[in-house]
mmCIF file of C-alpha atoms in Angstrom:
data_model
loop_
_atom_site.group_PDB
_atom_site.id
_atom_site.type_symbol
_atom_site.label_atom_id
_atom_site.label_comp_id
_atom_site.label_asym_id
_atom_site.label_seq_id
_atom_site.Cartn_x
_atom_site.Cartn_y
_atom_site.Cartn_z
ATOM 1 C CA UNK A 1 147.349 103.297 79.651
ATOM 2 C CA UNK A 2 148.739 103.091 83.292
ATOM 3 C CA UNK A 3 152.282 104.325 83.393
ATOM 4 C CA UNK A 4 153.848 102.395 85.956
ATOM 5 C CA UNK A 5 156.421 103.761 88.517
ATOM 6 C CA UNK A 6 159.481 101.299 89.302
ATOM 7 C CA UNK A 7 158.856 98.993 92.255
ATOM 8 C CA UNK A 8 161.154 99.519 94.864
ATOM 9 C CA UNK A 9 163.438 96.732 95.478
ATOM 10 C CA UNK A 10 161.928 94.063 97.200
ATOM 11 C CA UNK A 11 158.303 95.772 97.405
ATOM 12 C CA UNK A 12 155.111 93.149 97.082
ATOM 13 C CA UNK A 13 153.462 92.929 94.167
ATOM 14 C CA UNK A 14 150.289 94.825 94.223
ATOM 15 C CA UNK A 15 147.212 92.398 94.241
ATOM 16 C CA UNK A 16 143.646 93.042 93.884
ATOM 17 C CA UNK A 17 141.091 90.374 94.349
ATOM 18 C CA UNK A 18 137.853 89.835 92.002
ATOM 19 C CA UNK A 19 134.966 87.289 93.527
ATOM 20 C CA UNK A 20 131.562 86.806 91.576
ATOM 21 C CA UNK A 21 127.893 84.980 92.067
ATOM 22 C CA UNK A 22 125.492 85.294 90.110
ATOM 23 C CA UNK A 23 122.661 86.778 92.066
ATOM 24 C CA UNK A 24 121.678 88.709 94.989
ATOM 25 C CA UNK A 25 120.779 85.600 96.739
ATOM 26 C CA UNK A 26 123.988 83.786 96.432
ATOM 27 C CA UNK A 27 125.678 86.420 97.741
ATOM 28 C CA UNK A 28 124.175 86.378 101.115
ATOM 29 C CA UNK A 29 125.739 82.712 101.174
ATOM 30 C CA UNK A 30 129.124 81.995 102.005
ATOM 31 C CA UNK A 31 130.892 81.728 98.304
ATOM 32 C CA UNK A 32 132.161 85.202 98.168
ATOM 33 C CA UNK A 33 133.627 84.939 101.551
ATOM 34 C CA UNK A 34 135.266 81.829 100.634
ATOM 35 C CA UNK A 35 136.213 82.823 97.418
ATOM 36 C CA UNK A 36 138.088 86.204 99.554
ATOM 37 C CA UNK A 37 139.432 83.972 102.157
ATOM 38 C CA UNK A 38 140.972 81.855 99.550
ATOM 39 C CA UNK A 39 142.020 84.787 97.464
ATOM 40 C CA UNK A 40 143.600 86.398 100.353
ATOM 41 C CA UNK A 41 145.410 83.254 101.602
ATOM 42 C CA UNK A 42 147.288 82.663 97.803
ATOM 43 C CA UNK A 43 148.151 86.567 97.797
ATOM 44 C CA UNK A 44 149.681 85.807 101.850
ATOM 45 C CA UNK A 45 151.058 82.383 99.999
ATOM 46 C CA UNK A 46 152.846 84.620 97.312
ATOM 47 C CA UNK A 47 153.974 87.763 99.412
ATOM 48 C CA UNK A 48 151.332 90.144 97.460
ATOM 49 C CA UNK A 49 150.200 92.877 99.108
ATOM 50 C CA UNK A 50 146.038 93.432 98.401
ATOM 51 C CA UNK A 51 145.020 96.696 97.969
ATOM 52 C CA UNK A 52 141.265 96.260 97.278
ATOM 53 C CA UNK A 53 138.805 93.557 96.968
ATOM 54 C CA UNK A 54 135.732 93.532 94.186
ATOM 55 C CA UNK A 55 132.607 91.490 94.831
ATOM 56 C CA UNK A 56 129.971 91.112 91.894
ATOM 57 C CA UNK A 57 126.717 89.673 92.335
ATOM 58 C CA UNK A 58 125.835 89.585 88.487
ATOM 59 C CA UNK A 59 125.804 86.917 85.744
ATOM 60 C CA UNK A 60 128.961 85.584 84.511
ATOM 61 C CA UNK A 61 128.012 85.733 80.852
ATOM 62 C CA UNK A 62 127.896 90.118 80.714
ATOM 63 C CA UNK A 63 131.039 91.832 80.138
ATOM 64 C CA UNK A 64 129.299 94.874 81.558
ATOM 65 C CA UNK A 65 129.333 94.200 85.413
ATOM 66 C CA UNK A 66 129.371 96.709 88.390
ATOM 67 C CA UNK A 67 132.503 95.475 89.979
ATOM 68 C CA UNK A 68 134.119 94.505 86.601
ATOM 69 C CA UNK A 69 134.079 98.116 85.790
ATOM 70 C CA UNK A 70 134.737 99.651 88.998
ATOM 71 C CA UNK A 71 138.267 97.084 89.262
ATOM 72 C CA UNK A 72 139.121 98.231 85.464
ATOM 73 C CA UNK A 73 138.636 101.857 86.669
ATOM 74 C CA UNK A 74 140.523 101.255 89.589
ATOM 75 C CA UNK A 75 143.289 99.807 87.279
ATOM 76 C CA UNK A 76 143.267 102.382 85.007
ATOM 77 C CA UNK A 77 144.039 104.942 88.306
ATOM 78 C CA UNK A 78 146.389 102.669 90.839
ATOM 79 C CA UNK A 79 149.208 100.265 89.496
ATOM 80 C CA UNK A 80 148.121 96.757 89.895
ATOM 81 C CA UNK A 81 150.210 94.127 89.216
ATOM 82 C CA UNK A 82 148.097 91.165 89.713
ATOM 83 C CA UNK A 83 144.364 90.362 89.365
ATOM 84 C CA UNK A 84 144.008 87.130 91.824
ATOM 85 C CA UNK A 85 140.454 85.140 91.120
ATOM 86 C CA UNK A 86 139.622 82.228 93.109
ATOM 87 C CA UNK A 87 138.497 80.178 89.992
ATOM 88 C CA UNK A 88 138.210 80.772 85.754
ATOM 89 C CA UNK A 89 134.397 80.493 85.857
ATOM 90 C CA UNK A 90 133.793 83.122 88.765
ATOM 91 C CA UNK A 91 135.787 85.528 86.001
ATOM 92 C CA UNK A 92 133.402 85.293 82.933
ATOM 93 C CA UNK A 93 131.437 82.278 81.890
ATOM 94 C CA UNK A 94 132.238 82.708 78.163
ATOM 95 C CA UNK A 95 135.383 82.791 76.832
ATOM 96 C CA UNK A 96 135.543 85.763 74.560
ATOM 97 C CA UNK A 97 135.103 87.942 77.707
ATOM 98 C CA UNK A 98 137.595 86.323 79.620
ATOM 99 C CA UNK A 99 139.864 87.315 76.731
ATOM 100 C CA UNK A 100 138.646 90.491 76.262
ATOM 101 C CA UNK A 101 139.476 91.041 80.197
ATOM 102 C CA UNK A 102 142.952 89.725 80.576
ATOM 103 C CA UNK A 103 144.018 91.224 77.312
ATOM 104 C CA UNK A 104 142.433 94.723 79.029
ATOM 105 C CA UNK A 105 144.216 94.357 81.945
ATOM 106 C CA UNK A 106 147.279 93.480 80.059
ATOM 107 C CA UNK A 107 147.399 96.349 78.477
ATOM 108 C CA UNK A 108 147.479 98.294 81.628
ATOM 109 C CA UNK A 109 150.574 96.136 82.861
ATOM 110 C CA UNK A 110 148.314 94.270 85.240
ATOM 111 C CA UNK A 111 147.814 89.756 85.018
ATOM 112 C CA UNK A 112 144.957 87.778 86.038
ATOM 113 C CA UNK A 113 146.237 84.765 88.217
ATOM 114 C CA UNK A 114 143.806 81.935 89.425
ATOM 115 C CA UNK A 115 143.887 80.864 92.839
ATOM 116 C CA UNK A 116 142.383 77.355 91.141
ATOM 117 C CA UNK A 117 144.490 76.042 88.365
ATOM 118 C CA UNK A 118 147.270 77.913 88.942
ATOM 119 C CA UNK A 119 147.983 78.185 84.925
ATOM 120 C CA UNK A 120 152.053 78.719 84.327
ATOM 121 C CA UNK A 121 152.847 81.666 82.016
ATOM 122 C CA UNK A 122 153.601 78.954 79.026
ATOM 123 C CA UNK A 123 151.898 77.982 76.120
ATOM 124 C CA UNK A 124 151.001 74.376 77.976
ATOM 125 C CA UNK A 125 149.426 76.607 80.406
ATOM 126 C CA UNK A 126 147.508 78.923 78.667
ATOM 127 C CA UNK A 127 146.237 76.239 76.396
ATOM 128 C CA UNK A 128 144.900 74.743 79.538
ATOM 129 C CA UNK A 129 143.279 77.774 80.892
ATOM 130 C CA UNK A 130 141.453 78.056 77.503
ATOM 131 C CA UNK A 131 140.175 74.464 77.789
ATOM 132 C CA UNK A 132 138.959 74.916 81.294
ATOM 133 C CA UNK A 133 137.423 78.408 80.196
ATOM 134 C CA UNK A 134 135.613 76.298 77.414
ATOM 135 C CA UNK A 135 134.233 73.331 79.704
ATOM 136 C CA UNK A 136 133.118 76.504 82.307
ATOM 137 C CA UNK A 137 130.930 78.066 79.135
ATOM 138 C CA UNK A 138 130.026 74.923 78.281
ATOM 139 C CA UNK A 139 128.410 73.412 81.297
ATOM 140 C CA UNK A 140 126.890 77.076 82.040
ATOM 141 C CA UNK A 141 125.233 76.605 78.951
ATOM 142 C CA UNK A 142 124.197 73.217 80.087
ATOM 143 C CA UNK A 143 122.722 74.289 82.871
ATOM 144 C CA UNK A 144 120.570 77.073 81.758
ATOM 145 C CA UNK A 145 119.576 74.692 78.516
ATOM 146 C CA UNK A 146 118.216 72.240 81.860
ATOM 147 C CA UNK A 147 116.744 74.907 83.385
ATOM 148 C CA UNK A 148 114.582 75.645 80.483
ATOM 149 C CA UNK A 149 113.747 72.349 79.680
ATOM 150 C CA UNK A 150 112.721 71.904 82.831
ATOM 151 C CA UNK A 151 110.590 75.177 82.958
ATOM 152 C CA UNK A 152 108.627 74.090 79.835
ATOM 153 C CA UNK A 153 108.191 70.469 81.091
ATOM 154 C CA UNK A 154 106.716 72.402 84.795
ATOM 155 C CA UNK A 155 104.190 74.493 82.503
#
C-alpha cells in the first residue's frame, strides 16, 4: 500500500493521465492526442499538477494492459492523487475491470476522475458512472457482435 506523505499546504494535487485505443493503427491517429490535450486542459482547469502520462494501444476488454500496469506500478512507487481519463470507455470496456481498477487505485489512496461525465463523489453519481460503464460494454459488445455478423455474411 502507498503510504502517503502530508501535502504541503496549498500543494496541487498530483495527477496522472491514462489515454487508450485499441490498436496500433488508431494510435497513429489523433485520439490519444486529443484525449492528452483534453486530459491536460481539466488537470490546468482543476490546479493538478501531472506528473506522467500513460498511452495504451490495447483492447479495452483485458485487464492486463502495458500501460495499465506500468500506471499501477507507478502508483504503487509515487503518491498519486488523481487518475484523470478523458472518457469511462477509454478506461475498460467491461465493467468488472473498471471496478477492479478504481477499487485498486483506491486502495493506494489514488481516484479515477473523468474528464467526460464528470461523476460527483455521491451515490447519484456513481450510480451514473455505472450506467454509462454498462451502455460502454454494451455497445462494445454490439459492435464486435456486427463485426462478426458481418464477417460471416462477407465469407
Amino acid at each position: 500500500m502507498n503510504k502517503r506523505q502530508p501535502r504541503e499546504l496549498g500543494a496541487p494535487e498530483s495527477a496522472v493521465i491514462y489515454t487508450r485505443v485499441s490498436t496500433e493503427s488508431q494510435g497513429e491517429g489523433y485520439s490519444l492526442s486529443t484525449q492528452v490535450e483534453g486530459s491536460r486542459a481539466y488537470a490546468v482547469e482543476l490546479g493538478y499538477q501531472v506528473l506522467d502520462t500513460f498511452e495504451d494501444q490495447h483492447t479495452g476488454t483485458e485487464l492486463d494492459r502495458p500501460a495499465i500496469n506500468a500506471l499501477l506500478a507507478f502508483a504503487r512507487t509515487t503518491p498519486v492523487d488523481v487518475v484523470i481519463v478523458y472518457d469511462i470507455d477509454r478506461f475498460s470496456r467491461i465493467t468488472a475491470n473498471q471496478a477492479i481498477l478504481e477499487a485498486e487505485l483506491s486502495n493506494l489512496g489514488t481516484r479515477v476522475e473523468y474528464v467526460i461525465g464528470r461523476y460527483a463523489n455521491t451515490p447519484e453519481g456513481e450510480l451514473a458512472k455505472m450506467v454509462k460503464a454498462a451502455i460502454a460494454q454494451y455497445e462494445n459488445r454490439q459492435r464486435v457482435e456486427r463485426s462478426v455478423r458481418g464477417l460471416r455474411g462477407k465469407a
